[in-house]
PDB file of C-alpha atoms in Angstrom:
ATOM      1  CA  UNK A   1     -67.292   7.070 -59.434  1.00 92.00           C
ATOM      2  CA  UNK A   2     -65.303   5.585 -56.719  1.00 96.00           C
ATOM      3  CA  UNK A   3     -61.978   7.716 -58.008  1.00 97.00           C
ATOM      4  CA  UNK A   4     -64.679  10.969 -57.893  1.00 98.00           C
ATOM      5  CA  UNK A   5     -65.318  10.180 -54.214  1.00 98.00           C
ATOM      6  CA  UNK A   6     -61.956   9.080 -53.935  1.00 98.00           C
ATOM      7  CA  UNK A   7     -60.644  13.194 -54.781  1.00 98.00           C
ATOM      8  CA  UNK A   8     -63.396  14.612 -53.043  1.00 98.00           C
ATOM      9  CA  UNK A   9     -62.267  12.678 -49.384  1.00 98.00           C
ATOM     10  CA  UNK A  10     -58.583  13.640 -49.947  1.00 98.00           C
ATOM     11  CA  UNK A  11     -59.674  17.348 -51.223  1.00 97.00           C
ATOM     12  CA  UNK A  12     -62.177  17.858 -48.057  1.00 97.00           C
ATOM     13  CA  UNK A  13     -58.785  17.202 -46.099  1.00 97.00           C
ATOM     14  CA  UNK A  14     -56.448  19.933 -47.778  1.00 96.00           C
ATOM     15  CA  UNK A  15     -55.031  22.470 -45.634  1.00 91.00           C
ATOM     16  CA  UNK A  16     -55.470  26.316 -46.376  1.00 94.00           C
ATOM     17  CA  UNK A  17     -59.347  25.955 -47.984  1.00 96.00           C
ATOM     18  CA  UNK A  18     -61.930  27.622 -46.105  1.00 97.00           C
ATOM     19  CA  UNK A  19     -64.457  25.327 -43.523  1.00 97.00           C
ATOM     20  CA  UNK A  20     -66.730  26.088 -46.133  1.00 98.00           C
ATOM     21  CA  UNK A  21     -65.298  24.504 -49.227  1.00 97.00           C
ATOM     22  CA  UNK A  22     -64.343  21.435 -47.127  1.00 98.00           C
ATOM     23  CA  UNK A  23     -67.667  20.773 -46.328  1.00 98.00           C
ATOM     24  CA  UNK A  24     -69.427  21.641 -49.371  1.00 97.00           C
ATOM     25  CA  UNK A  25     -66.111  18.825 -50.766  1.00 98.00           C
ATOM     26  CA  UNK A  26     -67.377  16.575 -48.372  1.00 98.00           C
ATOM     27  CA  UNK A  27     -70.978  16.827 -48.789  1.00 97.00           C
ATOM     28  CA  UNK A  28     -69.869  16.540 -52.746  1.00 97.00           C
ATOM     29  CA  UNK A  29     -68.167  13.006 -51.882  1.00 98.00           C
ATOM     30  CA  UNK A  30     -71.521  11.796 -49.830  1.00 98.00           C
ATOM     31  CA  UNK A  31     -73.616  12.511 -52.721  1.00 97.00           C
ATOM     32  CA  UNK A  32     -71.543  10.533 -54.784  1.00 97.00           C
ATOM     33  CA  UNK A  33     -71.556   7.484 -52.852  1.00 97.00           C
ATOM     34  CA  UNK A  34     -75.459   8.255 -52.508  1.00 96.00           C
ATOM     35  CA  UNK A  35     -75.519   7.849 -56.318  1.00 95.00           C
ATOM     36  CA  UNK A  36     -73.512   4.643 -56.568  1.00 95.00           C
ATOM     37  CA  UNK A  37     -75.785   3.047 -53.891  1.00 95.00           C
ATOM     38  CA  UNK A  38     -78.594   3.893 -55.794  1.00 94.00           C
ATOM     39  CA  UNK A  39     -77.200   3.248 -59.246  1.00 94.00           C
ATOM     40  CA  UNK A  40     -76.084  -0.266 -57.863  1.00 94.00           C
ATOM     41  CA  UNK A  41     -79.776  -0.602 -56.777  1.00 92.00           C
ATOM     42  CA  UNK A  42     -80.800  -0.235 -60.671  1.00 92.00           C
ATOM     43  CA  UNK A  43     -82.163   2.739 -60.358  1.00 90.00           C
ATOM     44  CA  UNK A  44     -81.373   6.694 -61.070  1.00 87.00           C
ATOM     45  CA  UNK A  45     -81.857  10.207 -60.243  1.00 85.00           C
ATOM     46  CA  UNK A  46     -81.905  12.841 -63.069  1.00 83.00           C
ATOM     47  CA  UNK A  47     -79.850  16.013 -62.745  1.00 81.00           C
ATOM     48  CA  UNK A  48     -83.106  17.947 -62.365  1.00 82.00           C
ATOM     49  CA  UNK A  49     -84.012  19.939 -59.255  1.00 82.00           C
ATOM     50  CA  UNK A  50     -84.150  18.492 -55.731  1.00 86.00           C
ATOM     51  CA  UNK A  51     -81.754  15.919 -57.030  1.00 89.00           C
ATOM     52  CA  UNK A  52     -79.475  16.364 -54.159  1.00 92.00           C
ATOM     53  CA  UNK A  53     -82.701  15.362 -51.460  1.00 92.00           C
ATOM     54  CA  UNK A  54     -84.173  12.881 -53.748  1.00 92.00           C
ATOM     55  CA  UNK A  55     -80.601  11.073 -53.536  1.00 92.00           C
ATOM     56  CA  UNK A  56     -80.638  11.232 -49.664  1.00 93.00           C
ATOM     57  CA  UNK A  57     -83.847   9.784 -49.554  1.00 92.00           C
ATOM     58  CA  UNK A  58     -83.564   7.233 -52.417  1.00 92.00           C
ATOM     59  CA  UNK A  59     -80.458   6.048 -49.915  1.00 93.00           C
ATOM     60  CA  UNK A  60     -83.159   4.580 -47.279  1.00 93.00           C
ATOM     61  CA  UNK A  61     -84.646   2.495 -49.920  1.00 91.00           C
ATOM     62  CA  UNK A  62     -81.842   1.263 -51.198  1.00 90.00           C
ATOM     63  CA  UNK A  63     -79.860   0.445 -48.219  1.00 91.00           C
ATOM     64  CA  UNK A  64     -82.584   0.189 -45.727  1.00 90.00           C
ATOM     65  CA  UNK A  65     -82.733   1.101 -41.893  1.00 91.00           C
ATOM     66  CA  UNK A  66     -78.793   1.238 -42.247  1.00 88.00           C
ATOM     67  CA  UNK A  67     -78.889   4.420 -44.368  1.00 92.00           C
ATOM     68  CA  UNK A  68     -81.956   6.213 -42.121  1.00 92.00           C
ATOM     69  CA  UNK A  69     -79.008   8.097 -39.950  1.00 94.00           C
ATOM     70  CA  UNK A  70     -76.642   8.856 -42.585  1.00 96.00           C
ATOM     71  CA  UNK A  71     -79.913  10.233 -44.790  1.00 95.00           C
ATOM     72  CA  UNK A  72     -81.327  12.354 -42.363  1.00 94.00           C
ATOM     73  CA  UNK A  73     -77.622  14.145 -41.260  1.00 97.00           C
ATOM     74  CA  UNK A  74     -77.081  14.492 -45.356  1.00 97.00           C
ATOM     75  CA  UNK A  75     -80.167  16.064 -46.066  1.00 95.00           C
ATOM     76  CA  UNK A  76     -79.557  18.472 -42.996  1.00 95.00           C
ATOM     77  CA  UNK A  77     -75.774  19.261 -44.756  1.00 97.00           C
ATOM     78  CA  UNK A  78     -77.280  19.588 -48.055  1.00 95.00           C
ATOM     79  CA  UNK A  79     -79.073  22.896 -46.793  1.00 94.00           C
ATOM     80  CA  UNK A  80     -76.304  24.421 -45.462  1.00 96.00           C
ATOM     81  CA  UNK A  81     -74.524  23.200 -48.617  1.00 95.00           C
ATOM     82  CA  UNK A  82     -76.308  25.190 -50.873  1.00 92.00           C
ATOM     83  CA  UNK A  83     -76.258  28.382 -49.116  1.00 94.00           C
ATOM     84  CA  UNK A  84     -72.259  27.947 -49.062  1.00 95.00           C
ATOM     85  CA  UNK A  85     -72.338  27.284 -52.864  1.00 92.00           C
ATOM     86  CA  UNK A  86     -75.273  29.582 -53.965  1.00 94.00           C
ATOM     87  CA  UNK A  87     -75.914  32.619 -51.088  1.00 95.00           C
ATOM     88  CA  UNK A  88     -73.089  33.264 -48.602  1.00 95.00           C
ATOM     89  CA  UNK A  89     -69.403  32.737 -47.555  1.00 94.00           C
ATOM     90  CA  UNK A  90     -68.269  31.833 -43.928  1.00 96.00           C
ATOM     91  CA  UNK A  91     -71.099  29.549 -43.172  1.00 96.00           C
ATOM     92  CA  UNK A  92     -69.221  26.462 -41.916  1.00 97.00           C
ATOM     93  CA  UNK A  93     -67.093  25.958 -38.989  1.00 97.00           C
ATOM     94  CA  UNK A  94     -63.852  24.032 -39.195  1.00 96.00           C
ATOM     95  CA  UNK A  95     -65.761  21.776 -36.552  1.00 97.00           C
ATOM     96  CA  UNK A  96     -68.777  21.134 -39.093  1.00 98.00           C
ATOM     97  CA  UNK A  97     -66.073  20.512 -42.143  1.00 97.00           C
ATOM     98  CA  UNK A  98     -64.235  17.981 -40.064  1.00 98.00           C
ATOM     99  CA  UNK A  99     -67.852  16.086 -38.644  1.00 98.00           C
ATOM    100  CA  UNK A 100     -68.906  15.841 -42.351  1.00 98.00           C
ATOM    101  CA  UNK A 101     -65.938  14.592 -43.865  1.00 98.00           C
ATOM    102  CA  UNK A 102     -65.736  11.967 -40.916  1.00 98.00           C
ATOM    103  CA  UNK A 103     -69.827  11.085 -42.043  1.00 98.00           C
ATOM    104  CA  UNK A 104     -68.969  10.915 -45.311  1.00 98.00           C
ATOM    105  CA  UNK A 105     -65.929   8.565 -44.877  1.00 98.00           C
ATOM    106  CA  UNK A 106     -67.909   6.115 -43.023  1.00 97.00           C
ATOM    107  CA  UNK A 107     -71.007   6.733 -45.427  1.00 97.00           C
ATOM    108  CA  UNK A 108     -69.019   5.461 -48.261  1.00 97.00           C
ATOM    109  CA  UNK A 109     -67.440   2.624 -46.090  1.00 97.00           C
ATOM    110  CA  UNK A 110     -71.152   1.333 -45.352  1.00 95.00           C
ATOM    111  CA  UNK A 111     -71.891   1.561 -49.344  1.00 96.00           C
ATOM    112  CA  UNK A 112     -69.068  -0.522 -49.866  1.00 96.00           C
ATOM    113  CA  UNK A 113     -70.057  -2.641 -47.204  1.00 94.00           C
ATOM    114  CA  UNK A 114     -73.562  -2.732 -48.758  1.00 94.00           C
ATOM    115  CA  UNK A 115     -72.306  -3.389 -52.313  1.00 95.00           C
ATOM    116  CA  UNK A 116     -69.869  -6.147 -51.454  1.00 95.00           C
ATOM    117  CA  UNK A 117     -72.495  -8.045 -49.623  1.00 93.00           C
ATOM    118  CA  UNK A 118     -75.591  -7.474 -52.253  1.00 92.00           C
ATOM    119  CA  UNK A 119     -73.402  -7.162 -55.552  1.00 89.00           C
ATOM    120  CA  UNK A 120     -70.177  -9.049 -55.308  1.00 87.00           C
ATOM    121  CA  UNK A 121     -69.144  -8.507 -58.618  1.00 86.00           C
ATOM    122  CA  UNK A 122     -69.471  -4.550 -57.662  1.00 84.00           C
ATOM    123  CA  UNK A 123     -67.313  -4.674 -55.420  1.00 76.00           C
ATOM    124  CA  UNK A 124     -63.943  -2.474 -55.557  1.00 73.00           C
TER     125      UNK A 124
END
């Protein structure tokens, strides 16, 4: 999983895609630590749907007040990620690609964080 959110941080960075691939790539990357946390927690979310929100949220009870922030920004993105990937082009702005992939960095930085602390034979 880490190599999967790994790409996705590199790929959200790649010159010449549209604003709204990069942040739909970043959002992608989020989720994915979002789904380590929680799997690391002993616990997991099917692939059924509302997956994506029930991931953001699961994050709060998994990595406590820490994660209320980065939840509450995610499940914002994850609206605006689905009409990029489901109803329109052009939706992002470079300015909203760039903030994500800067939450999403430092959203997987904090699940390290987490994991290294909680499960130390987790860690990377």
């Amino acid at each position: 999983m880490r190599a999967l959110i790994a790409r996705d941080l590199a790929d959200a960075t790649v010159a010449g895609l549209s604003a709204d691939r990069r942040f739909a790539t970043a959002y992608n990357a989020a989720l994915l630590a979002a789904t380590m946390a929680i799997a690391c927690a002993g616990y997991r979310v099917t692939a059924r749907t509302g997956h994506h929100k029930i991931s953001f949220e699961s994050i709060k009870l998994a990595l406590g007040v820490a994660a209320d922030n980065y939840a509450d920004y995610f499940e914002t993105c994850r609206r605006k990620r689905n009409v990029i990937d489901y109803t329109r082009s052009r939706v992002a702005t470079g300015t909203e690609a760039e903030e994500i992939l800067k939450k999403a960095t430092k959203f997987y930085e904090a699940v390290e964080s987490w994991i290294e602390s909680e499960f130390p034979d987790l860690k990377s």
